């Protein structure tokens, strides 16, 4: 579904609902790869379109407590058909491989039954571990600190790129969605400098109007000189060597 800086576009949802879909799945904040967060106003617009439908609403809160944006959920308006899935793998440890699901009772029960047996079963040890971490004051402080550090690193690189004429957009998440003149050429340029990124074409269903790269930001350097040098290389790859003004 097409999105802009405020989340799913109402016109795109309206068109999709004509096919009577089983579910509307979206990321309300920290959206990957674009980094947008759904605003209360946009959520209200989408809710108006969903009001007459019977479509299940699934909210994928992929970065959970690492998001700097407030959670705007449709659960308050549609409690009987909204399911929230919040991952704790990024905030509390990827080895947990665990998320928490809540919301519409019928949908949650179906998930519980399906995951009770077979390869989808979640370890009780890991569940208890997460419960302990969520209740520990020290862990909450560390997660809050991580959220601030990740947001600062992302914002700093975005500012450095903007100063070089590369506008990334979005304000949340652990990635930057970087516009580039030519995706294959940009990938080669960055690889030549030892920088690994993901091609933007992996994240679109239909051919995109412009090329992009998905750049992870969680482990960026905090050294301003190194960050500036990194931004120079990314800007070079993005523009293909063209000189762009900061206003473009």
Coordinates of C-alpha atoms in Angstrom, one line a residue:
X1 CA 0.0 0.0 0.0
X2 CA 1.3 3.4 -0.9
X3 CA 2.5 5.6 2.0
X4 CA 3.8 9.1 2.6
X5 CA 5.5 10.7 5.6
X6 CA 2.3 10.3 7.7
X7 CA 1.7 6.6 7.0
X8 CA -0.6 4.7 4.6
X9 CA -2.3 7.0 2.1
X10 CA -6.2 7.1 2.6
X11 CA -6.8 6.9 -1.2
X12 CA -4.7 3.7 -1.4
X13 CA -6.6 2.1 1.5
X14 CA -9.9 3.1 0.0
X15 CA -8.9 1.4 -3.3
X16 CA -7.7 -1.7 -1.5
X17 CA -10.9 -2.1 0.5
X18 CA -12.9 -2.5 -2.7
X19 CA -11.4 -6.0 -3.0
X20 CA -12.7 -6.8 0.5
X21 CA -9.4 -7.9 2.0
X22 CA -9.2 -10.2 4.9
X23 CA -6.7 -7.9 6.8
X24 CA -5.1 -4.5 6.8
X25 CA -1.6 -4.9 8.0
X26 CA 0.5 -1.8 8.7
X27 CA 3.3 -0.3 10.8
X28 CA 2.0 2.5 13.0
X29 CA 5.4 3.8 13.9
X30 CA 9.1 3.2 13.1
X31 CA 8.0 2.0 9.6
X32 CA 10.7 0.2 7.7
X33 CA 12.1 1.3 5.4
X34 CA 10.7 4.8 5.2
X35 CA 10.8 5.7 8.9
X36 CA 7.4 7.4 9.1
X37 CA 5.0 7.3 12.1
X38 CA 1.2 7.5 11.7
X39 CA -0.2 10.7 13.1
X40 CA -3.5 10.9 15.0
X41 CA -5.0 12.8 12.1
X42 CA -4.0 10.2 9.5
X43 CA -5.2 7.4 11.8
X44 CA -8.6 9.0 12.0
X45 CA -8.8 9.3 8.2
X46 CA -7.9 5.6 7.8
X47 CA -10.4 4.7 10.6
X48 CA -13.2 6.4 8.7
X49 CA -12.6 4.2 5.7
X50 CA -12.3 1.1 7.8
X51 CA -15.5 1.8 9.8
X52 CA -18.0 0.2 7.4
X53 CA -15.7 -2.7 6.5
X54 CA -15.2 -6.0 8.4
X55 CA -11.5 -6.1 7.7
X56 CA -9.2 -7.3 10.5
X57 CA -6.7 -4.6 11.5
X58 CA -3.1 -5.8 12.3
X59 CA -0.7 -3.3 13.8
X60 CA 2.9 -4.3 13.5
X61 CA 4.9 -2.4 16.1
X62 CA 8.3 -3.7 14.8
X63 CA 10.7 -1.7 16.9
X64 CA 8.5 -1.3 19.9
X65 CA 10.1 0.6 22.8
X66 CA 12.9 1.9 20.6
X67 CA 10.5 4.1 18.7
X68 CA 10.6 7.8 19.5
X69 CA 7.0 8.3 18.3
X70 CA 3.9 7.8 20.4
X71 CA 1.8 4.7 19.6
X72 CA -1.3 5.7 17.7
X73 CA -3.6 2.6 17.6
X74 CA -7.0 1.9 16.1
X75 CA -7.7 -0.5 19.0
X76 CA -9.6 2.1 21.0
X77 CA -12.0 2.6 18.1
X78 CA -12.2 -1.0 16.8
X79 CA -11.4 -3.2 19.8
X80 CA -13.2 -6.2 18.4
X81 CA -11.1 -6.4 15.2
X82 CA -7.7 -4.8 16.0
X83 CA -4.6 -6.8 16.8
X84 CA -1.4 -5.3 18.0
X85 CA 1.9 -7.2 17.6
X86 CA 4.8 -5.6 19.5
X87 CA 8.3 -7.0 18.9
X88 CA 10.9 -7.0 21.7
X89 CA 13.7 -8.5 19.6
X90 CA 15.2 -5.2 18.7
X91 CA 14.8 -3.5 22.1
X92 CA 15.6 -6.4 24.4
X93 CA 17.8 -8.7 22.3
X94 CA 17.5 -10.4 18.9
X95 CA 18.1 -13.8 20.4
X96 CA 14.7 -13.6 22.2
X97 CA 12.9 -13.8 18.8
X98 CA 9.8 -12.9 20.6
X99 CA 6.8 -10.5 20.4
X100 CA 3.6 -9.9 22.4
X101 CA 0.2 -10.0 20.7
X102 CA -2.9 -8.4 22.1
X103 CA -6.3 -7.1 21.0
X104 CA -9.3 -8.8 19.4
X105 CA -10.0 -11.9 21.5
X106 CA -11.1 -14.2 18.7
X107 CA -8.0 -13.4 16.5
X108 CA -5.6 -13.7 19.5
X109 CA -7.1 -17.0 20.5
X110 CA -6.7 -18.4 17.0
X111 CA -3.0 -17.4 17.0
X112 CA -2.5 -18.9 20.5
X113 CA -4.0 -22.3 19.3
X114 CA -2.0 -22.4 16.1
X115 CA 1.3 -21.6 17.9
X116 CA 0.7 -24.1 20.8
X117 CA 2.1 -27.0 18.7
X118 CA 4.8 -27.5 16.1
X119 CA 7.7 -25.3 15.0
X120 CA 5.8 -22.1 15.8
X121 CA 5.8 -22.8 19.5
X122 CA 7.6 -20.1 21.7
X123 CA 9.9 -21.3 24.5
X124 CA 8.4 -20.7 28.0
X125 CA 12.0 -19.9 29.1
X126 CA 12.2 -17.0 26.6
X127 CA 8.7 -15.9 27.6
X128 CA 9.7 -15.8 31.3
X129 CA 13.0 -14.0 30.4
X130 CA 11.1 -11.3 28.6
X131 CA 8.6 -10.9 31.5
X132 CA 11.6 -10.5 33.9
X133 CA 13.3 -7.9 31.6
X134 CA 10.1 -5.9 31.2
X135 CA 9.7 -5.7 35.0
X136 CA 13.3 -4.7 35.8
X137 CA 13.9 -1.0 36.4
X138 CA 17.5 -1.2 35.3
X139 CA 16.6 -2.7 31.9
X140 CA 14.0 0.0 31.4
X141 CA 16.6 2.6 31.9
X142 CA 19.0 0.9 29.4
X143 CA 16.3 0.6 26.8
X144 CA 15.4 4.3 27.2
X145 CA 19.1 5.2 26.8
X146 CA 19.3 3.0 23.7
X147 CA 16.3 4.7 22.2
X148 CA 17.9 8.1 22.7
X149 CA 21.3 7.0 21.2
X150 CA 19.7 5.3 18.2
X151 CA 17.5 8.4 17.5
X152 CA 20.5 10.7 17.8
X153 CA 22.6 8.7 15.4
X154 CA 19.9 8.5 12.8
X155 CA 19.1 12.2 13.1
X156 CA 22.8 13.2 12.8
X157 CA 23.3 11.2 9.6
X158 CA 20.1 12.5 8.2
X159 CA 21.3 16.1 8.9
X160 CA 24.7 15.4 7.3
X161 CA 23.1 14.0 4.2
X162 CA 20.6 16.9 4.0
X163 CA 23.5 19.3 4.1
X164 CA 24.9 17.5 1.1
X165 CA 21.6 17.7 -0.8
X166 CA 20.3 14.2 0.0
X167 CA 16.9 14.4 1.7
X168 CA 16.0 11.2 3.5
X169 CA 12.6 12.0 5.1
X170 CA 11.0 10.2 8.0
X171 CA 11.9 10.7 11.7
X172 CA 11.6 7.3 13.4
X173 CA 13.1 3.8 13.2
X174 CA 16.5 2.2 12.8
X175 CA 17.0 2.9 9.1
X176 CA 17.2 5.7 6.6
X177 CA 15.5 5.5 3.3
X178 CA 18.0 7.2 1.0
X179 CA 17.0 8.4 -2.4
X180 CA 19.7 7.7 -5.1
X181 CA 20.1 8.6 -8.7
X182 CA 20.9 5.0 -9.7
X183 CA 20.5 2.0 -7.4
X184 CA 23.0 -0.4 -8.9
X185 CA 25.7 2.2 -9.3
X186 CA 25.1 3.5 -5.7
X187 CA 25.5 -0.1 -4.4
X188 CA 28.8 -0.5 -6.3
X189 CA 30.2 2.8 -5.0
X190 CA 29.3 2.0 -1.4
X191 CA 30.6 -1.5 -1.6
X192 CA 33.9 -0.2 -3.0
X193 CA 34.2 1.8 0.3
X194 CA 33.3 -1.2 2.4
X195 CA 29.8 0.0 3.1
X196 CA 27.0 -2.6 2.9
X197 CA 23.4 -1.4 2.4
X198 CA 20.2 -3.0 1.1
X199 CA 18.8 -2.1 -2.3
X200 CA 15.5 -0.3 -2.1
X201 CA 14.0 -2.4 -4.9
X202 CA 13.6 -5.2 -2.3
X203 CA 11.0 -3.2 -0.4
X204 CA 8.5 -2.3 -3.1
X205 CA 5.8 -4.4 -4.7
X206 CA 5.5 -2.4 -7.9
X207 CA 8.3 -0.5 -9.8
X208 CA 9.1 2.7 -7.8
X209 CA 9.1 6.1 -9.3
X210 CA 12.6 6.7 -7.8
X211 CA 15.5 4.6 -6.7
X212 CA 16.4 4.2 -3.0
X213 CA 18.7 2.4 -0.6
X214 CA 17.9 1.1 2.9
X215 CA 20.6 2.2 5.3
X216 CA 20.8 0.8 8.8
X217 CA 21.6 3.4 11.4
X218 CA 21.7 1.7 14.8
X219 CA 25.5 1.1 14.8
X220 CA 26.6 4.3 13.2
X221 CA 29.7 6.0 14.6
X222 CA 29.4 8.7 17.2
X223 CA 32.6 10.4 16.0
X224 CA 31.7 13.6 14.1
X225 CA 34.6 13.4 11.7
X226 CA 34.0 9.8 10.8
X227 CA 30.3 10.5 10.4
X228 CA 31.1 13.4 8.1
X229 CA 33.3 11.2 6.0
X230 CA 30.6 8.6 5.8
X231 CA 28.1 11.1 4.7
X232 CA 30.4 12.2 1.9
X233 CA 30.6 8.7 0.6
X234 CA 26.8 8.1 0.8
X235 CA 26.1 11.5 -0.9
X236 CA 28.6 10.6 -3.6
X237 CA 26.8 7.3 -4.2
X238 CA 23.4 8.9 -4.0
X239 CA 24.0 11.6 -6.5
X240 CA 26.3 9.8 -8.8
X241 CA 28.9 12.5 -8.4
X242 CA 26.5 15.3 -9.2
X243 CA 26.6 18.5 -7.2
X244 CA 23.3 19.2 -5.5
X245 CA 22.3 22.1 -3.4
X246 CA 20.9 21.6 0.2
X247 CA 17.6 22.9 -1.0
X248 CA 16.9 20.1 -3.6

